[in-house]
Tab-separated table of C-alpha atoms in Angstrom:
chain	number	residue	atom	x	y	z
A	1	UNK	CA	-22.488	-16.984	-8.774
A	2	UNK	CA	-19.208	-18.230	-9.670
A	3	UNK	CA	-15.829	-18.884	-7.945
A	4	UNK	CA	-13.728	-15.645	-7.266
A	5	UNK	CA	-10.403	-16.570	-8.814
A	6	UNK	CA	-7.760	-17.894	-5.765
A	7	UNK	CA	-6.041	-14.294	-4.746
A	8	UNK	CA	-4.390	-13.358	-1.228
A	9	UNK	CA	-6.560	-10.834	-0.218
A	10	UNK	CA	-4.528	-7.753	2.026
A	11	UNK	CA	-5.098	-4.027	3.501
A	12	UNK	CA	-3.588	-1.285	2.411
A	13	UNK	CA	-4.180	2.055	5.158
A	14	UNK	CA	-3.293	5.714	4.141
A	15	UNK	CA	-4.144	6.178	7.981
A	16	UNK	CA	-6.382	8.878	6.766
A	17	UNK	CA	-7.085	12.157	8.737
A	18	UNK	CA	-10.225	12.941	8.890
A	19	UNK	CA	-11.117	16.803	7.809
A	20	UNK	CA	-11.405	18.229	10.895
A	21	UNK	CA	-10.303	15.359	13.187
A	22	UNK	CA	-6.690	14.331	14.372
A	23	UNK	CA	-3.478	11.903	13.808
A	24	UNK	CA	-4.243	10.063	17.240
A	25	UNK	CA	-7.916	9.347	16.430
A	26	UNK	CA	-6.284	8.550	12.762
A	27	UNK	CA	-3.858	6.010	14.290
A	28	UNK	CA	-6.725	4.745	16.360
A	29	UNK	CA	-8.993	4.238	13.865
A	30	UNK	CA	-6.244	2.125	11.867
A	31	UNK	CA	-5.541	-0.531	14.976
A	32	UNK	CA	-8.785	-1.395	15.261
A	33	UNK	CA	-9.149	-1.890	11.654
A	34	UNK	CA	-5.842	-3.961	11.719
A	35	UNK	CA	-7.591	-5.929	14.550
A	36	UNK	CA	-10.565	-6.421	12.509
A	37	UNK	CA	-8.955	-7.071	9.577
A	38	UNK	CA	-6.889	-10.012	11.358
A	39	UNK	CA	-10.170	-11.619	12.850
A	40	UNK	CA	-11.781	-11.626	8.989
A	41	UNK	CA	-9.070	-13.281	7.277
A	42	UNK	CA	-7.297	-10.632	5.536
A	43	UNK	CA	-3.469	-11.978	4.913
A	44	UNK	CA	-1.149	-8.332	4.808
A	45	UNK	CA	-2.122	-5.151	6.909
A	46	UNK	CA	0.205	-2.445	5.085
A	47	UNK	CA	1.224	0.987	5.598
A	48	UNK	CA	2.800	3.586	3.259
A	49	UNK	CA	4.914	6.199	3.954
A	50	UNK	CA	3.704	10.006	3.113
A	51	UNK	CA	5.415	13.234	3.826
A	52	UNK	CA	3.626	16.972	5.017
A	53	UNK	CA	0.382	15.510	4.164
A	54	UNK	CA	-2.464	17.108	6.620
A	55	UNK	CA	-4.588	13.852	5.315
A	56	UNK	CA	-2.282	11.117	6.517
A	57	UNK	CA	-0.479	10.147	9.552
A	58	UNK	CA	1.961	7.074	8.147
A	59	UNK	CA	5.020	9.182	8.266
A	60	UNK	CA	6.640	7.019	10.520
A	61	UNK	CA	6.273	4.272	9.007
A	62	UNK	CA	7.702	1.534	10.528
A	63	UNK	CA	6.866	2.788	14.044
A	64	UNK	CA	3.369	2.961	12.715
A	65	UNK	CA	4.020	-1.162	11.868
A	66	UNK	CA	5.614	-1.901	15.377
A	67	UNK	CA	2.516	-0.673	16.818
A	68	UNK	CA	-0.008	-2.222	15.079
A	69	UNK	CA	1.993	-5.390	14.934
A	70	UNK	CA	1.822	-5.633	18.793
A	71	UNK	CA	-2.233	-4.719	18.741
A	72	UNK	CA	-2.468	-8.075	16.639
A	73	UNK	CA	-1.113	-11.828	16.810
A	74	UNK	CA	-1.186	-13.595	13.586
A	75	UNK	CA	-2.001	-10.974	10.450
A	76	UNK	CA	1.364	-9.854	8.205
A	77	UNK	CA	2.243	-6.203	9.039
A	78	UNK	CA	4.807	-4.130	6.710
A	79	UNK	CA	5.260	-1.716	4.560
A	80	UNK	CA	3.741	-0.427	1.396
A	81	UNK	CA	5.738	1.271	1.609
A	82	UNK	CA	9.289	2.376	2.527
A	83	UNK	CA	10.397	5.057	0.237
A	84	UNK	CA	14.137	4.224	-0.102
A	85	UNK	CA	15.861	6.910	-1.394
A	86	UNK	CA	14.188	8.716	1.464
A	87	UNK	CA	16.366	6.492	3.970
A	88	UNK	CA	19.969	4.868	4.381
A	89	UNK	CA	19.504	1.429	3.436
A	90	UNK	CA	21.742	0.696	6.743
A	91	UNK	CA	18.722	2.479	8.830
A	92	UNK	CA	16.025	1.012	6.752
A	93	UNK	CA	17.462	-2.741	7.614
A	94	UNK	CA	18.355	-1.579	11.752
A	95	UNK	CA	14.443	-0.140	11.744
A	96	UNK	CA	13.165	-3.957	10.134
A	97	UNK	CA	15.248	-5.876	11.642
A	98	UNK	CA	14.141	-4.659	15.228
A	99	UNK	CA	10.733	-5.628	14.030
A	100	UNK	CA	11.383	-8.929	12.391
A	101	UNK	CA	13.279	-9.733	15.934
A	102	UNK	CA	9.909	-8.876	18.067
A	103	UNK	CA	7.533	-10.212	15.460
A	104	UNK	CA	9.495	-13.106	13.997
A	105	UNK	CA	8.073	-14.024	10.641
A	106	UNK	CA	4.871	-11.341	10.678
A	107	UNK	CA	6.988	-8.338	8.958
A	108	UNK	CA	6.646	-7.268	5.426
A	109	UNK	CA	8.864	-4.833	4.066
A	110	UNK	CA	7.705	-2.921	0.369
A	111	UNK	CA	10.361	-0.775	-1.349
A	112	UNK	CA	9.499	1.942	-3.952
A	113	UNK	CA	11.691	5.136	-5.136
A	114	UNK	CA	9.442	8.105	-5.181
A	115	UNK	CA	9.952	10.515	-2.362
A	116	UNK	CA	6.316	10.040	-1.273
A	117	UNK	CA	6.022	13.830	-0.812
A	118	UNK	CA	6.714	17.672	-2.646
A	119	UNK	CA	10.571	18.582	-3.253
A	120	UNK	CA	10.599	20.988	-0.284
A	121	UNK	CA	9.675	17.812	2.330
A	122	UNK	CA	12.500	15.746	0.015
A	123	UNK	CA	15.412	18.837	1.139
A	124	UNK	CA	14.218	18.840	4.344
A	125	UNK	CA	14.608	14.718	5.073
A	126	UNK	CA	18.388	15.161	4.046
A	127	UNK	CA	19.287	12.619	1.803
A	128	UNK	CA	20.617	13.020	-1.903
A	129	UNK	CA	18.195	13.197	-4.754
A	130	UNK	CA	20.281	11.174	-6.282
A	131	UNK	CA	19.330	8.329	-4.517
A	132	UNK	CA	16.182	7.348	-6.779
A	133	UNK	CA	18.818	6.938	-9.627
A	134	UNK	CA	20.841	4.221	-7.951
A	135	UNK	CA	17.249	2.029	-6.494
A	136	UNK	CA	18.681	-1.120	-7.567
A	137	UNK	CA	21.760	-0.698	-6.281
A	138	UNK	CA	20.207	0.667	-2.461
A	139	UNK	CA	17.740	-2.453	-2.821
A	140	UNK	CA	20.849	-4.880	-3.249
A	141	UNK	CA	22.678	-3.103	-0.174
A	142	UNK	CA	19.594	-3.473	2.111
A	143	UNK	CA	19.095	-6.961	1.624
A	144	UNK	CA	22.895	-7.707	2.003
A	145	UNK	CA	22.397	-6.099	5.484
A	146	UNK	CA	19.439	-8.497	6.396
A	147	UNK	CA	21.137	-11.497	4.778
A	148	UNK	CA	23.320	-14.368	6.302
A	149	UNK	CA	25.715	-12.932	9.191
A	150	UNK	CA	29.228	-11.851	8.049
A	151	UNK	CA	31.114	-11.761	10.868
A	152	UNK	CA	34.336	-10.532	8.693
A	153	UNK	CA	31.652	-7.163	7.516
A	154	UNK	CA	32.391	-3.755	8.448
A	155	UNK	CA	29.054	-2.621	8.974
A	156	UNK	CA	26.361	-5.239	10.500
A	157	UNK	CA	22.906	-4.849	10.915
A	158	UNK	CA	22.114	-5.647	14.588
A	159	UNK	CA	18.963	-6.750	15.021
A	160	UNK	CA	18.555	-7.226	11.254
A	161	UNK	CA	21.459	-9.913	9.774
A	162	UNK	CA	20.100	-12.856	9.261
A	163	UNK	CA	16.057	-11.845	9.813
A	164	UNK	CA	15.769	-12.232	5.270
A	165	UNK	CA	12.958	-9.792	6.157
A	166	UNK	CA	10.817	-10.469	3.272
A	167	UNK	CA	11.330	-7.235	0.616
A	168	UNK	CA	8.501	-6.234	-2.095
A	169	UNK	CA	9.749	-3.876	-4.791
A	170	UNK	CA	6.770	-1.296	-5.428
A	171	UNK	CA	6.089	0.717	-8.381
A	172	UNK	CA	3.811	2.186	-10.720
A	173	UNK	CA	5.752	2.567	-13.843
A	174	UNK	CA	8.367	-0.012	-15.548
A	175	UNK	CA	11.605	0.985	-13.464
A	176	UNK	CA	10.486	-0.920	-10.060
A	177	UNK	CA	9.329	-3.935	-12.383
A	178	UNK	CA	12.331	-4.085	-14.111
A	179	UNK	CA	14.551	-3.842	-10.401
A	180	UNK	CA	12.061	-6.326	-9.238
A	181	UNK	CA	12.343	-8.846	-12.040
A	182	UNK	CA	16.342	-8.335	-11.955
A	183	UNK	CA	16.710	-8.865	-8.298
A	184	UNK	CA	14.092	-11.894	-8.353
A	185	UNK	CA	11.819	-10.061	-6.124
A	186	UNK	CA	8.259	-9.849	-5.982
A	187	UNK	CA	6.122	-6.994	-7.434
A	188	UNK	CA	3.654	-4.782	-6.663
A	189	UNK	CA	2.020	-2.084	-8.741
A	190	UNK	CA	0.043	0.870	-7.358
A	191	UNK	CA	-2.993	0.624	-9.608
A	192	UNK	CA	-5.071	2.157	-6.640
A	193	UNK	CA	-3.756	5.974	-7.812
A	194	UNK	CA	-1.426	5.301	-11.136
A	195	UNK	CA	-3.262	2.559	-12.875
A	196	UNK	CA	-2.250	3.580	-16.794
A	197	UNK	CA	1.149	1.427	-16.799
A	198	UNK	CA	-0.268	-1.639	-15.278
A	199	UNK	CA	-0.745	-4.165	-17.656
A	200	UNK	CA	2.690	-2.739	-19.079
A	201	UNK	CA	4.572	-3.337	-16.133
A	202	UNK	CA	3.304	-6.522	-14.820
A	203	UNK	CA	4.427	-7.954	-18.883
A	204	UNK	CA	7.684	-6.248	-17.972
A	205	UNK	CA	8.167	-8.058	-14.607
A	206	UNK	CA	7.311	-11.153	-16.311
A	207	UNK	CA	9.175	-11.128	-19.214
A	208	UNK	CA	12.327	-10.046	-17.607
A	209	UNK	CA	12.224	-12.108	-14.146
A	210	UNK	CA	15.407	-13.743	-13.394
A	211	UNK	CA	15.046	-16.457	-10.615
A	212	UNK	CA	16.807	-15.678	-7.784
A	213	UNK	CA	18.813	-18.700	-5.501
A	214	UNK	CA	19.121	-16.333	-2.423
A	215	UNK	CA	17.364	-16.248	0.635
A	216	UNK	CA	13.562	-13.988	0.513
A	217	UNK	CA	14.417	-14.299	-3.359
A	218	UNK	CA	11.538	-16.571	-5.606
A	219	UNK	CA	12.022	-18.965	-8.301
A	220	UNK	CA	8.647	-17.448	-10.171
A	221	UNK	CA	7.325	-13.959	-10.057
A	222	UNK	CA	4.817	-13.146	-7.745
A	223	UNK	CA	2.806	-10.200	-8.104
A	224	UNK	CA	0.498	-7.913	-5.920
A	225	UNK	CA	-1.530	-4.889	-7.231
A	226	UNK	CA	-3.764	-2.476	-5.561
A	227	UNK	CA	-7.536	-1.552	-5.832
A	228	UNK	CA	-9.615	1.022	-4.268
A	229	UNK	CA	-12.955	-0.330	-3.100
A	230	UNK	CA	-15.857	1.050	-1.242
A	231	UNK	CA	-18.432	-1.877	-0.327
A	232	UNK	CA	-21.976	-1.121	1.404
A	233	UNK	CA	-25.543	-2.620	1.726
A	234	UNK	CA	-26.360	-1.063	-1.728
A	235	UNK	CA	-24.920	0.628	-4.616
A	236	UNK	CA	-26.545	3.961	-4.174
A	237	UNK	CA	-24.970	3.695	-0.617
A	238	UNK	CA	-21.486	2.880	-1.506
A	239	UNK	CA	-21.047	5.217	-4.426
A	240	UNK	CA	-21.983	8.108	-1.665
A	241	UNK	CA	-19.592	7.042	0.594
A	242	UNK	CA	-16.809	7.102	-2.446
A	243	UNK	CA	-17.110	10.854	-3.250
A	244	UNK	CA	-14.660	10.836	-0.190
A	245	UNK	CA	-12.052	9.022	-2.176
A	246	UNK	CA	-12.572	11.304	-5.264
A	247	UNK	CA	-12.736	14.365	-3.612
A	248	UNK	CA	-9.524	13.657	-1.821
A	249	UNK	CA	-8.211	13.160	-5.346
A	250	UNK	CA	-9.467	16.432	-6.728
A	251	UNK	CA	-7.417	17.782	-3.844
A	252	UNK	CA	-4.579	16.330	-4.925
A	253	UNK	CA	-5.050	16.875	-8.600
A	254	UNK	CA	-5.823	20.890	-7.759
A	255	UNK	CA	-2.867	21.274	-5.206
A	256	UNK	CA	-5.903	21.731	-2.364
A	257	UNK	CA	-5.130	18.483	-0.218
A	258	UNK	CA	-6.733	18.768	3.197
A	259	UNK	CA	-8.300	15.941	5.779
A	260	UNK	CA	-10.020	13.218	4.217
A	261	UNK	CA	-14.071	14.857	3.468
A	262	UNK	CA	-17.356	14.199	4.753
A	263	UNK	CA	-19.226	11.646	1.200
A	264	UNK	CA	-21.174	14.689	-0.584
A	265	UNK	CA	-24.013	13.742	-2.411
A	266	UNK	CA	-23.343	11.159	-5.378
A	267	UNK	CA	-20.409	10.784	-7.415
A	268	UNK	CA	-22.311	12.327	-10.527
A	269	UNK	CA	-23.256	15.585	-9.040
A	270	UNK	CA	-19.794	15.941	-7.632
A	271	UNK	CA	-17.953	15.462	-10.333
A	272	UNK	CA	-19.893	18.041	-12.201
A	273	UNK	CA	-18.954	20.533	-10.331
A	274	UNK	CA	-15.523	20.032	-11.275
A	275	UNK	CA	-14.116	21.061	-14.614
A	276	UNK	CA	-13.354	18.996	-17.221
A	277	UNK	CA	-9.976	18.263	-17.416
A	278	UNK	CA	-10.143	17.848	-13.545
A	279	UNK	CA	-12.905	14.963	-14.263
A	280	UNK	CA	-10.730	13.756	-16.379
A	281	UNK	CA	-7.803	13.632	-14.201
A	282	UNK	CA	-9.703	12.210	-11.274
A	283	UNK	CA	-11.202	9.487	-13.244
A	284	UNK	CA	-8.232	8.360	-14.614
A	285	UNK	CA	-6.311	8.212	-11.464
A	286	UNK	CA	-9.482	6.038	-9.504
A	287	UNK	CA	-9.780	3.928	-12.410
A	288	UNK	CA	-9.406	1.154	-10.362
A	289	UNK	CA	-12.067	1.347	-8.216
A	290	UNK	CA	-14.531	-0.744	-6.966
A	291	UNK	CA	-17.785	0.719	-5.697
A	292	UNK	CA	-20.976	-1.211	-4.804
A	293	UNK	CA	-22.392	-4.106	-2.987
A	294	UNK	CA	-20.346	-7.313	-1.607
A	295	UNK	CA	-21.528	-9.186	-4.613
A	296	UNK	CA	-20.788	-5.927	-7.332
A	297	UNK	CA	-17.402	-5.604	-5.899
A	298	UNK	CA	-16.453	-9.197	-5.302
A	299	UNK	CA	-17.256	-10.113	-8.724
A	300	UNK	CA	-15.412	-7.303	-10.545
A	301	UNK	CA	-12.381	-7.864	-8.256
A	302	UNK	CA	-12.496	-11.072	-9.836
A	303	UNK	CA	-12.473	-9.801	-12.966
A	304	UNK	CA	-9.977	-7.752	-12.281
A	305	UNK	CA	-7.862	-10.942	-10.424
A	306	UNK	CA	-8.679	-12.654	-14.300
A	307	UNK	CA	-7.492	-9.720	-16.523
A	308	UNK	CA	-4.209	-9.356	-14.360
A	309	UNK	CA	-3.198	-12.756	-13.081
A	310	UNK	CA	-1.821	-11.048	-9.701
A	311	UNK	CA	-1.327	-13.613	-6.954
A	312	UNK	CA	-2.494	-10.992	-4.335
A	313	UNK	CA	-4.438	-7.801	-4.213
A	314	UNK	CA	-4.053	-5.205	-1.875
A	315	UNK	CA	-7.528	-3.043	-1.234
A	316	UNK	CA	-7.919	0.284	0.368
A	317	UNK	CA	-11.511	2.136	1.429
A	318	UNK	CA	-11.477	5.887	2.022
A	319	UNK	CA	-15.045	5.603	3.791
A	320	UNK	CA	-14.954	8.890	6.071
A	321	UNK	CA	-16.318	7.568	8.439
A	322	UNK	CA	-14.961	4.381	10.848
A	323	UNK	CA	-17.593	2.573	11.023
A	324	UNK	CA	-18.330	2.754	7.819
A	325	UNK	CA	-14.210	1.224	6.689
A	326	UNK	CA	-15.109	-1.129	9.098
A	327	UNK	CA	-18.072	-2.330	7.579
A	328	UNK	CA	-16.628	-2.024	3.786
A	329	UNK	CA	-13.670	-4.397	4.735
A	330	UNK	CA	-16.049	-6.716	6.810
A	331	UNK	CA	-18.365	-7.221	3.875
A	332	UNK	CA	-15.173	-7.442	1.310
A	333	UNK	CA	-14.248	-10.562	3.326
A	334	UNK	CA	-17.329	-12.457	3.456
A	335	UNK	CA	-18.102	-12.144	0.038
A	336	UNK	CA	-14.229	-13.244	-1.136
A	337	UNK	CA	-14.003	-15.942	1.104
């Protein structure tokens, strides 16, 4: 058995709803994975920010981080993340900066630019669609607001100047490479449910990454990118427990999205069910998935570690049921470390 390649290993939680269960036992369920996760080594617990989803309760983001990062002690907590254009930058760095200030160096904060929800949810937060367009431009006005104190500013940050809260540009296409490599950011890509543009995107941070002299800025690129994974005692096992994960994807590809569902059979008779172009769509989107036992999945997140290069990867299970997340990211651990 060889060496798994040196990665940071990190969380990412869709706080998922279970069909038929609620946002508190959600919420629940995703502090005592946090705690978990903390006590098994995992580096970065993040959350990401969704919109009139019945499926996931990380709307409020960052109160969603302030509560988890006060259920823990020593594991990062952010953001995967804020959806900017979504936000005033001003807000974004008061809401970050509060944190930072109560949990001094344990607050991660990941930018991307979709809306992270259906153009009805988008009218009804109140901010301009036009926002996406200037990213770059919101990114640079964030971090100016958690940057060195200007005491001759207009506008200050309070909690939030002078906390450098440290700022991950997301994506899943070229644009939030290219804003990432500009800025001198880090990057990460969200293979988990876009994976076509990944190799593409990371070559584009590369290429283009301009080192960066101020403060939470690198002098290298640093990348992150995310898997899915479902990890049990056996393979039969784990690929059950994954028709979860794809049938919440056939919800979203069919416009049917709902709780997170009960595993149904095996991933072979589900997906025949489904037409083909829906197959299609659903295997495309999961393509980065890992499903099996600790030593199946450790060994082709290797690989994957290989093929990319990433200096971190950022998991996510979709396991139904508790215990069995619990027991998915437990397993994930010991067989990494």
């Amino acid at each position: 058995m060889s060496p798994a390649p040196k990665a940071q290993l990190n969380i990412l939680d869709l706080v998922p709803v279970l069909d038929g269960g609620t946002a508190g036992e959600a919420i629940a369920s995703t502090v005592d994975i946090a705690r978990h996760a903390e006590k098994w080594g995992y580096q970065r617990y993040w959350m990401a920010e969704h919109h009139n989803m019945r499926g996931v309760a990380s709307s409020s983001t960052a109160v969603l981080i302030g509560h988890v990062a006060d259920q823990t002690e020593t594991i990062r907590v952010g953001a995967g993340g804020i959806m900017l254009p979504n936000h005033a930058p001003y807000v974004v760095a008061e809401q970050f900066g509060t944190l930072a200030t109560i949990h001094p160096g344990r607050i991660d904060l990941g930018l991307g630019r979709a809306p992270g929800t259906d153009p009805f949810t988008t009218r009804a937060l109140r901010r301009n669609e036009a926002a996406a367009m200037n990213f770059a431009g919101e990114v640079e006005e964030l971090i100016g607001y958690l940057g060195d104190p200007d005491p001759d500013a207009k506008v200050r940050a309070i909690p939030g100047e002078g906390t450098h809260v440290p700022i991950w540009i997301l994506g899943s296409s070229h644009g939030g490479a290219q804003v990432a490599a500009a800025l001198g950011l880090p990057y990460s890509f969200a293979s988990h449910f876009a994976p076509a543009a990944l190799m593409s995107a990371l070559e584009v941070y590369r290429s283009r990454f301009t080192p960066s002299t101020e403060p939470g800025g690198l002098d290298a690129p640093r990348t992150m990118a995310g898997v899915n994974v479902m990890v049990a005692d056996t393979t039969a096992e784990a690929e059950r427990l994954f028709t979860s994960v794809l049938q919440r994807f056939h919800g979203i590809v069919t416009g049917r999205r709902a709780g997170l569902p009960e595993p149904q059979g095996d991933i072979a008779s589900l997906m025949g069910t489904w037409s083909p172009a829906e197959r299609q769509a659903v295997s495309e989107m999961t393509r980065v998935s890992l499903v099996g036992t600790p030593d199946e999945v450790r060994d082709g997140l290797a690989g994957f570690v290989e093929a990319t290069g990433v200096d971190e990867v950022i998991v996510t299970c979709g396991a139904h049921d508790h215990e069995d997340r619990l027991r998915s990211y437990e397993l994930l651990a010991d067989a990494w470390s």
